[in-house]
XYZ file of C-alpha atoms in Angstrom:
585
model
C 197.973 -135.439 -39.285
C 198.587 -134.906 -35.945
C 201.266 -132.120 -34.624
C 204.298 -132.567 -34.036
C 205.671 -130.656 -30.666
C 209.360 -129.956 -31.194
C 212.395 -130.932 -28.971
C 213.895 -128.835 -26.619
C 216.733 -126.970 -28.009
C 220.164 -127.798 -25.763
C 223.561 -126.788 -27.365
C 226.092 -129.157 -27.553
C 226.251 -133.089 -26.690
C 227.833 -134.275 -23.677
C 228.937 -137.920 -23.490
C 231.494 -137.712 -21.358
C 229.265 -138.686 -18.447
C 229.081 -142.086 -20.094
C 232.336 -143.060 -20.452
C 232.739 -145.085 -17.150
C 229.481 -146.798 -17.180
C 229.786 -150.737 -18.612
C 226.919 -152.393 -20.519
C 225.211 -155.371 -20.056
C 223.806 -158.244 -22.424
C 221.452 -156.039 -23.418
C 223.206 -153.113 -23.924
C 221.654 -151.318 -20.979
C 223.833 -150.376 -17.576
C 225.459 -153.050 -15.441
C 224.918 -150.762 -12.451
C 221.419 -149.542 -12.410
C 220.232 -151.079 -9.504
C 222.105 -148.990 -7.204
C 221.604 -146.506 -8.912
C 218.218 -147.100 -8.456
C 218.245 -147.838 -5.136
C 219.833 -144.430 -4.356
C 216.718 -142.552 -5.761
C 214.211 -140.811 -3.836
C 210.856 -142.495 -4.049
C 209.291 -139.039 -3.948
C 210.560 -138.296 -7.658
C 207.926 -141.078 -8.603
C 205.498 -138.829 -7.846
C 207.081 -135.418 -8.958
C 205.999 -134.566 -12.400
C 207.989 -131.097 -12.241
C 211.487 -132.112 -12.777
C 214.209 -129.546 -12.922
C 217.232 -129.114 -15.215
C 219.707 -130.132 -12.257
C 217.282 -132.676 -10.855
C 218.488 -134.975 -13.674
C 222.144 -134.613 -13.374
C 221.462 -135.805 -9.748
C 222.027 -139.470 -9.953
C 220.693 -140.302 -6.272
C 217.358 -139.452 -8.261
C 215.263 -141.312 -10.380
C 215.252 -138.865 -12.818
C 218.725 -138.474 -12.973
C 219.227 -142.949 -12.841
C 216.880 -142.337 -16.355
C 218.287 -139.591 -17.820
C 222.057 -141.884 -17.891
C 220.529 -144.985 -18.970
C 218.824 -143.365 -21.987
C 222.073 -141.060 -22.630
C 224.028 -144.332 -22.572
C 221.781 -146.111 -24.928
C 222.014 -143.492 -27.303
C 226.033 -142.624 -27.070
C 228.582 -143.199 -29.505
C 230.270 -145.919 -27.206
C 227.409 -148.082 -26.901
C 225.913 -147.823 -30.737
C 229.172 -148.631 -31.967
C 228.304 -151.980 -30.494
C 224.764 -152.026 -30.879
C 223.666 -153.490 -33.761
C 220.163 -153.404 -32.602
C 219.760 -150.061 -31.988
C 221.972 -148.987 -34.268
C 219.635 -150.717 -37.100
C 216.727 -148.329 -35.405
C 218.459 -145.348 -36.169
C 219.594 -145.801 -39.695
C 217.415 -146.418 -42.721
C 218.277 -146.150 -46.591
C 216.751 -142.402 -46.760
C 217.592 -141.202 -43.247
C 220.331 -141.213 -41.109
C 219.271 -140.038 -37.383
C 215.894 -141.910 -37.387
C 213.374 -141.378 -34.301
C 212.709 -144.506 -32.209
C 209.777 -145.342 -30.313
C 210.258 -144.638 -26.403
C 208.132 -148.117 -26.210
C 211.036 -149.683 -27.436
C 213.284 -148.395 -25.714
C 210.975 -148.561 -22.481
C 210.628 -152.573 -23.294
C 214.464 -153.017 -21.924
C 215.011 -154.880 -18.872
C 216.586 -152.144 -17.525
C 214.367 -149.670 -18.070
C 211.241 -151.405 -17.077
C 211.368 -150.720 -13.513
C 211.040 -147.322 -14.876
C 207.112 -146.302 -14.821
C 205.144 -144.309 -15.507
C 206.538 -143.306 -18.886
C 205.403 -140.064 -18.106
C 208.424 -140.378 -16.031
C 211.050 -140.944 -18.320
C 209.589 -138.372 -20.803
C 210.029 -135.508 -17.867
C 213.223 -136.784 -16.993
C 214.608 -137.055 -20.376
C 213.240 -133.304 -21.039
C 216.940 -131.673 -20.319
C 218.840 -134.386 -21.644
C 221.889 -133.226 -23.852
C 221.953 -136.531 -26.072
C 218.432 -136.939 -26.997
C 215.890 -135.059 -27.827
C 211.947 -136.175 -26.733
C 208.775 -135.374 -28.751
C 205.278 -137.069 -29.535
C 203.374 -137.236 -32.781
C 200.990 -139.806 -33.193
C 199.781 -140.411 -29.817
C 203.510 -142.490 -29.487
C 206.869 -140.520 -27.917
C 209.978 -141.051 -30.165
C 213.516 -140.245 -28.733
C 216.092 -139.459 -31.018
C 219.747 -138.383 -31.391
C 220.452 -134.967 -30.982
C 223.329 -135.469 -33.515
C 223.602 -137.825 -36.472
C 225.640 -141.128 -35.595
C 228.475 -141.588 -37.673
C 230.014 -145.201 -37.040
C 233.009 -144.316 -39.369
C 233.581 -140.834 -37.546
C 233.746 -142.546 -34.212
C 235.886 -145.745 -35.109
C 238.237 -144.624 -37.568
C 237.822 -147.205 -39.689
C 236.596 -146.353 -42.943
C 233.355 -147.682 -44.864
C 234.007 -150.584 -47.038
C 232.255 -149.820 -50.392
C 229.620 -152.682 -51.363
C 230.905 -154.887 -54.017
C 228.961 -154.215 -57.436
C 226.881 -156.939 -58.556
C 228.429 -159.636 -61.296
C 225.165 -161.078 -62.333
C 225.784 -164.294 -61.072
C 224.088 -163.626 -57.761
C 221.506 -166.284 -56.577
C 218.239 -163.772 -56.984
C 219.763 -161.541 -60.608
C 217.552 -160.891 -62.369
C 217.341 -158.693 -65.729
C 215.919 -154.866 -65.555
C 212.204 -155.359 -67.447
C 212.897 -153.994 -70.978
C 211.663 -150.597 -72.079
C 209.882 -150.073 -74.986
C 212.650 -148.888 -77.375
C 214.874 -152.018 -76.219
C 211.950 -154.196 -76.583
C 212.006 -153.161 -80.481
C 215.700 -153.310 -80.844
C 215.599 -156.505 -79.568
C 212.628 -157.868 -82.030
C 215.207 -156.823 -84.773
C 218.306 -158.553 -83.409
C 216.484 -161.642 -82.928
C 214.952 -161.625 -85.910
C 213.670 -165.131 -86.789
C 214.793 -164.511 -90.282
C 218.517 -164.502 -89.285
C 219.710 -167.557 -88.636
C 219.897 -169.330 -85.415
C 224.288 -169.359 -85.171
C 223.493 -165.761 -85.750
C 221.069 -164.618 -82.958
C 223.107 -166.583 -80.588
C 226.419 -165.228 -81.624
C 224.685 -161.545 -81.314
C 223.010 -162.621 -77.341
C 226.617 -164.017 -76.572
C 228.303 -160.549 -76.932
C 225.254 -158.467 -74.881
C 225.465 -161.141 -72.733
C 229.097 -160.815 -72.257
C 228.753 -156.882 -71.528
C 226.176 -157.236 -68.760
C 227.994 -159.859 -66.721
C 230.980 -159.557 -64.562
C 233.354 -162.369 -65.037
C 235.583 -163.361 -62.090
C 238.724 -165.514 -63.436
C 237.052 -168.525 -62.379
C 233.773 -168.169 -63.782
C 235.277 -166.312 -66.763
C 237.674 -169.827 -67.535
C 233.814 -171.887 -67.173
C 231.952 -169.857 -69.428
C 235.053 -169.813 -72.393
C 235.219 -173.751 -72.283
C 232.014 -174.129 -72.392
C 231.430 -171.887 -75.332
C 234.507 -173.629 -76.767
C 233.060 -177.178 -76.098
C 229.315 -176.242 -77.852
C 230.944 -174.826 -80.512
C 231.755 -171.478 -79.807
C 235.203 -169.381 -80.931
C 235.914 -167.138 -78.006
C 239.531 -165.924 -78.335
C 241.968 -163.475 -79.856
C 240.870 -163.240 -83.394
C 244.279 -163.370 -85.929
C 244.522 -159.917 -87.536
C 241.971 -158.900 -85.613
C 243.342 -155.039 -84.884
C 241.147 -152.017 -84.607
C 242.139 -148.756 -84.842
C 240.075 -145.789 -83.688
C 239.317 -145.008 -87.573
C 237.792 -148.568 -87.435
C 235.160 -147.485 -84.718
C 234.044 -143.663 -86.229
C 230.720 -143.560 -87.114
C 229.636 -147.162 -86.349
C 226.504 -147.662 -83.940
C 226.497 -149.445 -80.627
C 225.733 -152.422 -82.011
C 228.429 -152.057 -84.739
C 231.011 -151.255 -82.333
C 230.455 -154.424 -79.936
C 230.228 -157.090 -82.881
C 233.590 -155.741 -84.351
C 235.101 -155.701 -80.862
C 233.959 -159.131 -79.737
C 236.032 -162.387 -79.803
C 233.107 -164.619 -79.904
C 231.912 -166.131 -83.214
C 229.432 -169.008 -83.371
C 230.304 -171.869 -85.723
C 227.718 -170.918 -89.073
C 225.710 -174.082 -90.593
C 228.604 -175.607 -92.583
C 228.426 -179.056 -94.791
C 231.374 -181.610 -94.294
C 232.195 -183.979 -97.803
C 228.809 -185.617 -97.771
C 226.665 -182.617 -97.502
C 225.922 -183.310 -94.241
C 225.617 -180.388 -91.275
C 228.971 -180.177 -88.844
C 226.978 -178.511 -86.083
C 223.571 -179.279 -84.762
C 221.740 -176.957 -81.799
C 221.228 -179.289 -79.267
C 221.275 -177.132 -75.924
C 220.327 -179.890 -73.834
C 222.436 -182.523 -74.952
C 225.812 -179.594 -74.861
C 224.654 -179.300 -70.685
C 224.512 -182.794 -70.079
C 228.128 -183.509 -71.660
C 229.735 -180.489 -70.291
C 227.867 -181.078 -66.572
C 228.802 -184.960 -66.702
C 232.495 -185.230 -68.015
C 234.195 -181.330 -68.162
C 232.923 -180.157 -64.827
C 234.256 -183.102 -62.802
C 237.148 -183.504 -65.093
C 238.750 -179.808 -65.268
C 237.291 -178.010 -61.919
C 235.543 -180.957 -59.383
C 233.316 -180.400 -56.755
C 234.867 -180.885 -53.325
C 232.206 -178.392 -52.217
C 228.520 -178.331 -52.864
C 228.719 -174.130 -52.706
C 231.361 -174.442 -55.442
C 229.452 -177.228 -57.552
C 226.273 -174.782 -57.386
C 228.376 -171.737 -58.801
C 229.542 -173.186 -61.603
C 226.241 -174.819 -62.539
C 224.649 -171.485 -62.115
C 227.051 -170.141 -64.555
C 225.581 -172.302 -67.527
C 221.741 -171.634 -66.315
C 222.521 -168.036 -65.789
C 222.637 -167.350 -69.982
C 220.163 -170.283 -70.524
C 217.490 -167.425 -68.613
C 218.458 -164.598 -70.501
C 217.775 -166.095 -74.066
C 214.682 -167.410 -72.498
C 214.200 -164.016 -71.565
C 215.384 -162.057 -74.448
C 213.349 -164.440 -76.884
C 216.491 -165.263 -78.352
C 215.675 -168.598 -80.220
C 212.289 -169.150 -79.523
C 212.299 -172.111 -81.451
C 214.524 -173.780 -79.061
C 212.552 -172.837 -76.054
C 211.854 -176.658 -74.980
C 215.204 -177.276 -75.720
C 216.399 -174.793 -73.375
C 213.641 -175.611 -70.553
C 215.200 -179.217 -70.799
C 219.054 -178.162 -70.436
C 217.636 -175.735 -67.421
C 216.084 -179.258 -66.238
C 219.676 -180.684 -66.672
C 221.463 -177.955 -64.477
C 219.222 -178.634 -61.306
C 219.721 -182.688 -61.780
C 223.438 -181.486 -61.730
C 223.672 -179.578 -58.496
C 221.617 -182.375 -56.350
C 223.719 -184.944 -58.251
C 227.146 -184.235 -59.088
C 228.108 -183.791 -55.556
C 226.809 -187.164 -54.690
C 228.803 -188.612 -57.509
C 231.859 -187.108 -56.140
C 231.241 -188.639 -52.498
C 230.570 -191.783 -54.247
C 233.664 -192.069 -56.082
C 235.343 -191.664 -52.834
C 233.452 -193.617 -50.742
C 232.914 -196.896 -53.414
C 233.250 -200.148 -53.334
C 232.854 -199.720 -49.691
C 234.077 -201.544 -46.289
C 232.254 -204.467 -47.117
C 233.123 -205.086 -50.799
C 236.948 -204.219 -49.796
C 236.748 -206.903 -47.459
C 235.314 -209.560 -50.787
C 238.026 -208.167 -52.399
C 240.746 -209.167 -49.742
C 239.429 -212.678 -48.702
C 239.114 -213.656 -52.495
C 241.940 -212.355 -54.116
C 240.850 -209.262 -55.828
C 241.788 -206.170 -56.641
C 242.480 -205.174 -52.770
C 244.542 -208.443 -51.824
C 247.945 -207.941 -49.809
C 247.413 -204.163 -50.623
C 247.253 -203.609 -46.558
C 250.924 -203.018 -45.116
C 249.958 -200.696 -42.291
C 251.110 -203.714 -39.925
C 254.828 -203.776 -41.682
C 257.941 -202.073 -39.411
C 258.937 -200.434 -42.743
C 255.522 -198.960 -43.623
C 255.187 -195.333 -43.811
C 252.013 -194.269 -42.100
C 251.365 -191.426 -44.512
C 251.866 -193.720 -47.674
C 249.521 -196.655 -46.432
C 246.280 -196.986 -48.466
C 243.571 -195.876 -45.447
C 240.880 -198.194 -47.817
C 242.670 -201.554 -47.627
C 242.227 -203.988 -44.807
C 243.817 -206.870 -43.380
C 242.624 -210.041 -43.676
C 241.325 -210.693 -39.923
C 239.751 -207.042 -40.263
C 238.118 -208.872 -43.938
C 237.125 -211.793 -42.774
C 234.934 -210.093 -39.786
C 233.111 -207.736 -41.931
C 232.521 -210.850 -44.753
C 231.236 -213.310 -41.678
C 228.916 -210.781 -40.119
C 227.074 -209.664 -43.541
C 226.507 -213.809 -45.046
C 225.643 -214.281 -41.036
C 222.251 -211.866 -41.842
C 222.265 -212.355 -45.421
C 222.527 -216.377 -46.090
C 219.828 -217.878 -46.987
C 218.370 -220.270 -44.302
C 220.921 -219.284 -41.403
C 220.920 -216.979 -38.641
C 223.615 -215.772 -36.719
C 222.147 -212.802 -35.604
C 222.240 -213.870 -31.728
C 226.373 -214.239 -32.246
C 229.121 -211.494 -31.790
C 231.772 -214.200 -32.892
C 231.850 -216.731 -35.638
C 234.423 -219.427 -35.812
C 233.331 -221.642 -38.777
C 232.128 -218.039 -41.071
C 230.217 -219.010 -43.563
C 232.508 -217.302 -46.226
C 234.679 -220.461 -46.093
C 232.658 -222.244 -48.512
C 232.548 -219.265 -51.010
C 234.747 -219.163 -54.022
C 234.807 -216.768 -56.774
C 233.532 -218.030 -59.884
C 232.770 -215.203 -62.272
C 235.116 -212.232 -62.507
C 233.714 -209.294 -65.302
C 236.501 -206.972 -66.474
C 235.188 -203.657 -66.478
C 231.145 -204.019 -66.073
C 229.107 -200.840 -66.930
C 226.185 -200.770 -64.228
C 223.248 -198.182 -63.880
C 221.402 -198.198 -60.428
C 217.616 -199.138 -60.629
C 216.742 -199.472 -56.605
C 218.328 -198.564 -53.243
C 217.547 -200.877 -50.623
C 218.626 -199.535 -46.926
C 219.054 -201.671 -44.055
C 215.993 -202.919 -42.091
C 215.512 -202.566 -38.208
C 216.929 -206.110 -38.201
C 220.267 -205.426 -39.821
C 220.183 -202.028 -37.661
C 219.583 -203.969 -34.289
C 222.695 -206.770 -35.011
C 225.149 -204.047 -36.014
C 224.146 -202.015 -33.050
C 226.419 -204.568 -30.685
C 229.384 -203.736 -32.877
C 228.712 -199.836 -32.523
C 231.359 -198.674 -34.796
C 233.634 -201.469 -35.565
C 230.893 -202.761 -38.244
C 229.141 -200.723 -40.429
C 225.679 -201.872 -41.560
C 224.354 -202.736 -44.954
C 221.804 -202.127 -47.766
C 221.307 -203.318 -51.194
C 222.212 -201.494 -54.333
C 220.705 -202.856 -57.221
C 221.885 -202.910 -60.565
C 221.542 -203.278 -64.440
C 224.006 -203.507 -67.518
C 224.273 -199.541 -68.719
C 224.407 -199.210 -72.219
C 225.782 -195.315 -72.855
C 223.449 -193.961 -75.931
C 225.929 -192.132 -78.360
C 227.116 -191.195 -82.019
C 230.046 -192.586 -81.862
C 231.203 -195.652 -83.643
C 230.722 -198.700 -82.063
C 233.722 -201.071 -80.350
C 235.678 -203.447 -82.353
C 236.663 -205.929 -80.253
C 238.314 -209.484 -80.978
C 235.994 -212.208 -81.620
C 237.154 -213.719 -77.776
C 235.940 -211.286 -76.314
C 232.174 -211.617 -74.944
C 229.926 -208.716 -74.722
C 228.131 -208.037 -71.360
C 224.514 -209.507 -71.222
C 221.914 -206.693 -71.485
C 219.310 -208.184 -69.347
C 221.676 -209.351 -66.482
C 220.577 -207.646 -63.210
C 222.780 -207.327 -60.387
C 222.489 -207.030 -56.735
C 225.243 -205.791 -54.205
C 225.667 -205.778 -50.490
C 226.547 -201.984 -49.965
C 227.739 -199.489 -46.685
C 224.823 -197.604 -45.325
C 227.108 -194.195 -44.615
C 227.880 -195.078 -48.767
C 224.535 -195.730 -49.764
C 222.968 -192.536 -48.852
C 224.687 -190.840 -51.050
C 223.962 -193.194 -54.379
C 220.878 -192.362 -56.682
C 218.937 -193.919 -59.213
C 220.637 -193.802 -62.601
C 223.648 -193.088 -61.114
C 226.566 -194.925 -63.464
C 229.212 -197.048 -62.185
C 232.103 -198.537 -64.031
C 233.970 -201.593 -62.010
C 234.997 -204.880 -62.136
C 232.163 -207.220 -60.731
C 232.523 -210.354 -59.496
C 230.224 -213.467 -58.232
C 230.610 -215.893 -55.291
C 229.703 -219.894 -55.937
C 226.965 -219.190 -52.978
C 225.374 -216.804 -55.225
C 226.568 -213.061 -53.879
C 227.910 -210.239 -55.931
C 230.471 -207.603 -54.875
C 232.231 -204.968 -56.439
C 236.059 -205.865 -56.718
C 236.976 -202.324 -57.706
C 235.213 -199.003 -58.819
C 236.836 -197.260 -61.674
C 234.400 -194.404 -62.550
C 231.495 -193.069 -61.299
C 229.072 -191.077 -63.507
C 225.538 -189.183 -63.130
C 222.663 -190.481 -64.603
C 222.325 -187.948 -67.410
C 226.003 -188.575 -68.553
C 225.849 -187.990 -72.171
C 229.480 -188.538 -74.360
C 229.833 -185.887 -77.510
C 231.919 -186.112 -80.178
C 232.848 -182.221 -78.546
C 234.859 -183.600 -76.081
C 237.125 -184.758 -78.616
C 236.949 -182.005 -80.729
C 237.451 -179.597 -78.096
C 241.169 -181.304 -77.657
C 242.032 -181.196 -81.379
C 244.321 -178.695 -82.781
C 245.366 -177.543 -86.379
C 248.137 -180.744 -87.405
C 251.052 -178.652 -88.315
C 253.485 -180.853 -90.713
C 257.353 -180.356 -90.819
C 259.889 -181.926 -92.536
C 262.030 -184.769 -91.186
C 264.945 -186.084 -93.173
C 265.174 -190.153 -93.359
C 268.629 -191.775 -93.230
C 268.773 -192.072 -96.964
C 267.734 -188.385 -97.645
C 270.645 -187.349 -94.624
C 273.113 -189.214 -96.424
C 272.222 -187.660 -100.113
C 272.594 -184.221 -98.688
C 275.852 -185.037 -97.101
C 276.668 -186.691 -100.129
C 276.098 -183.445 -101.932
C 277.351 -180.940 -99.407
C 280.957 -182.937 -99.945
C 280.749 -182.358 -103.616
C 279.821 -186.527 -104.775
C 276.700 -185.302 -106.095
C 273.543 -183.242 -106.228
C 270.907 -183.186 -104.296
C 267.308 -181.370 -104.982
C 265.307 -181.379 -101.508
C 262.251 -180.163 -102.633
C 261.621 -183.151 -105.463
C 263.301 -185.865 -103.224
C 260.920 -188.251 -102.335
C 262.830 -190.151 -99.552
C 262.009 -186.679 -97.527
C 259.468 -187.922 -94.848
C 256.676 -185.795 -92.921
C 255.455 -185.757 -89.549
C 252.586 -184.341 -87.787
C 252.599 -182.183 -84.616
C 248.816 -182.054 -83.945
């Protein structure tokens, strides 16, 4: 290794030379041409440079000596990010930089040789020059403290929750890879092992309120007790003597629902990971927290998938570890999904469909009163439009999309074809699963492209009846009432700026109805759903509470015990039978 000469040795640090000097873009001196231009020419040539020759600024020496000095002064690295970041490393705190670099400036490249700038940095009080390496480093003669200099204090980084995008879990060491083969013993059963990886779980993450009120109704809805246990009090005799282990399951709120038998012998609970993500993802998620943001949306999915890679990690249930892959599977359909439902369910039926509705008496008719004196501007529904606003949008989509006409060369239609339409079939409440997205051509592009953006163009969304696969019990309706055909397709005229954002699979519930000329629109769009929406018996469960029965007196019963209270009779409460009961659950 090659020797290192050592800086020259000046006392203190003198910066007050710098503190009239303004920067540039760069960072480097927004007067250094004159400077320059006030230097002697001779100095290029004049390796011996002394002490005083570089507090003389009609020198070169002495234009280098206070560009470097202001590079490296507290007023400028306070600023400079750059050079700051050159200084500063996780081990060190007054780093050497490369003169090259500092050479490269703009500035500083009319500068040369660098022999130059290393003579006339040699008596500088604020750096310090050396070479090792064949390469010259500069470097503070004094540490640069950001926080000394500004006054402002150094905000402590924020500890990590476990949630971040890249957490992972520290590799195991030996002696926790053995504890753990005993927890997760395949001989304990699986309600067991999980209830044991829910409370180590729980002790390595850091719950904000948010995430913390995700993770407890989820637990709740698969199952899970995770709540103030009744008599459930420790004392500090409780905890001598007991392990780790001991210690945190007797401290823990969270108990996993054991294989129990209803009446008929049959199991209560079943471990179904995937199909417990795909209800909670599909219904909960929109239903208690939304997604109005795709950064939010991603954060709470990453909750669930968060423990589904530590029990794949932990060997937890290997039993279940297809199970879990597939409710992992789930979580990433969710985030590229559930957002798109949610713009969906605002966006749906769309301009044109509103416009169907309007003209034929639908869900949307004489729902427009934006033109009324007594409307109130903030109250008017922004979706509904009047019927000349209708009637355009319905004209110009059967002008491209009738059969055997073309109207494409007209901006104005006085005899629309819509005149002749009528609806015929109106389905209550139609269940629909998209099977094919069909965006606009270059034709439908070029004929909207005269309206710019009074007219928005169209695709095709393509449909199918939806039949939700579930446990529960089937429907009983009245004998009038006709169940949907299972093999009916369906085909709608759809917004471009809407259709982007629908998906194959994607659920819709509505009300659908049919023109005589054969078209289909979408009176009104109740529900939108992803296409892995999957209905539990949980949900309902997870809203049922312990009935809790007290007595209510009937008239007859009121009148024995007033009967009895004035002295006419007796009256036993307990073995009355007129007393009636009623249930608070």
């Amino acid at each position: 290794m090659a020797e290192r000469q050592s800086p020259v040795s000046v006392s203190a640090v003198d910066l007050s030379q710098t503190n009239d000097i303004k920067t540039g873009r760069d960072g480097s001196l927004s007067q250094p041409e004159d400077a320059l231009a006030d230097c002697d020419e001779s100095d290029k040539e004049n390796k011996s440079i002394r002490e005083e020759d570089i507090y003389d600024e009609s020198t070169q020496a002495g234009c280098i000596r206070r560009q470097v000095d202001f590079y490296f002064s507290d007023k400028n690295l306070v600023k400079d990010n750059f050079l700051r970041q050159k200084l500063k490393t996780k081990t060190k705190t007054n780093k050497p930089v490369k003169l090259d670099v500092i050479h490269k400036f703009r500035k500083m490249q009319d500068y040369q040789p660098v022999e130059a700038v290393v003579e006339a940095l040699r008596f500088s009080k604020v750096v310090s020059v050396f070479r090792e390496n064949d390469q010259w480093y500069l470097q503070r003669k004094s540490p640069f403290d950001k926080e000394a200099v500004t006054g402002i204090p150094k905000q402590p980084k924020a500890k990590p929750t476990g949630f971040e995008q890249f957490f992972t879990d520290a590799p195991l060491t030996a002696e926790a890879a053995a504890e753990e083969n005993q927890l997760y013993s395949t001989s304990k059963s699986v309600g067991e092992r999980l209830e044991i990886a829910l409370q180590r779980y729980s002790t390595k993450r850091k719950f904000q309120a948010l995430a913390k009120n995700i993770f407890d109704k989820w637990l709740k809805f698969g199952g899970v007790d995770n709540g103030p246990r009744k008599y459930g009090g420790l004392d500090l005799e409780d905890m001598e003597g007991k392990t780790k282990a001991e210690k945190r399951k007797l401290s823990s709120t969270i108990e996993v629902k054991r294989e129990e038998l209803d009446d008929n012998g049959k199991r209560k609970w079943t471990i179904d990971f995937d199909g417990v993500a795909k209800s909670f993802l599909s219904i909960l998620v929109p239903e208690y927290w939304g997604f109005e943001q795709e950064e939010q949306l991603e954060s709470t999915v990453n909750i669930l998938d968060n423990f589904y890679r530590y029990i794949l990690l932990h060997n937890v249930c290997p039993e279940h570890t297809d199970d879990i892959e597939a409710a992992r599977h789930t979580c990433a359909l969710a985030k590229k999904e559930l957002y798109a439902t949610s713009r969906c369910t605002e966006l749906l039926p769309g301009e044109f469909n509103v416009a169907c509705s309007t003209v034929f008496g639908g869900y949307y008719s004489g729902m427009y009163i934006s033109d009324q004196e007594w409307a109130n501007k903030e109250d008017t529904n922004t979706v509904a439009q009047s019927d000349s606003k209708a009637r355009r949008v319905l004209a110009m989509a059967l002008a491209l999309y009738t059969p055997g006409e073309d109207f494409s060369g007209q901006k104005d239609m006085k005899q629309p074809a819509h005149n002749e339409q009528h609806v015929v079939e109106r389905n209550e409440e139609a269940s629909l699963e998209v099977t094919e997205l069909v965006p606009p051509d270059a034709k439908v592009l070029d004929f909207y492209k005269q309206f710019k953006d009074r007219l928005k163009p169209l695709g095709k969304l393509r449909c199918k009846h939806s039949e939700v696969e579930d446990d529960l019990e089937e429907e009983d309706l009245p004998p009038d009432v006709s169940t949907p055909d299972p093999n009916k397709s369906y085909e709608f005229l759809v917004d471009n700026d809407v259709l982007k954002w629908c998906f194959k699979g994607m659920k819709i519930e509505g009300t659908v109805c049919a023109l005589s000329g054969g078209f289909q629109f979408l009176d009104k769009v109740t529900e939108v759903r992803c296409s892995f929406y999957n209905p539990l018996p949980n949900e309902i469960a997870l809203k049922w509470s312990e009935p809790l029965y007290i007595p209510r007196e009937d008239q007859r019963a009121r009148e024995a015990r007033q009967r009895a209270e004035a002295g006419e009779g007796e009256w036993d409460p307990v073995n009355d039978k007129d007393l009636a009961w009623i249930s608070t659950g």
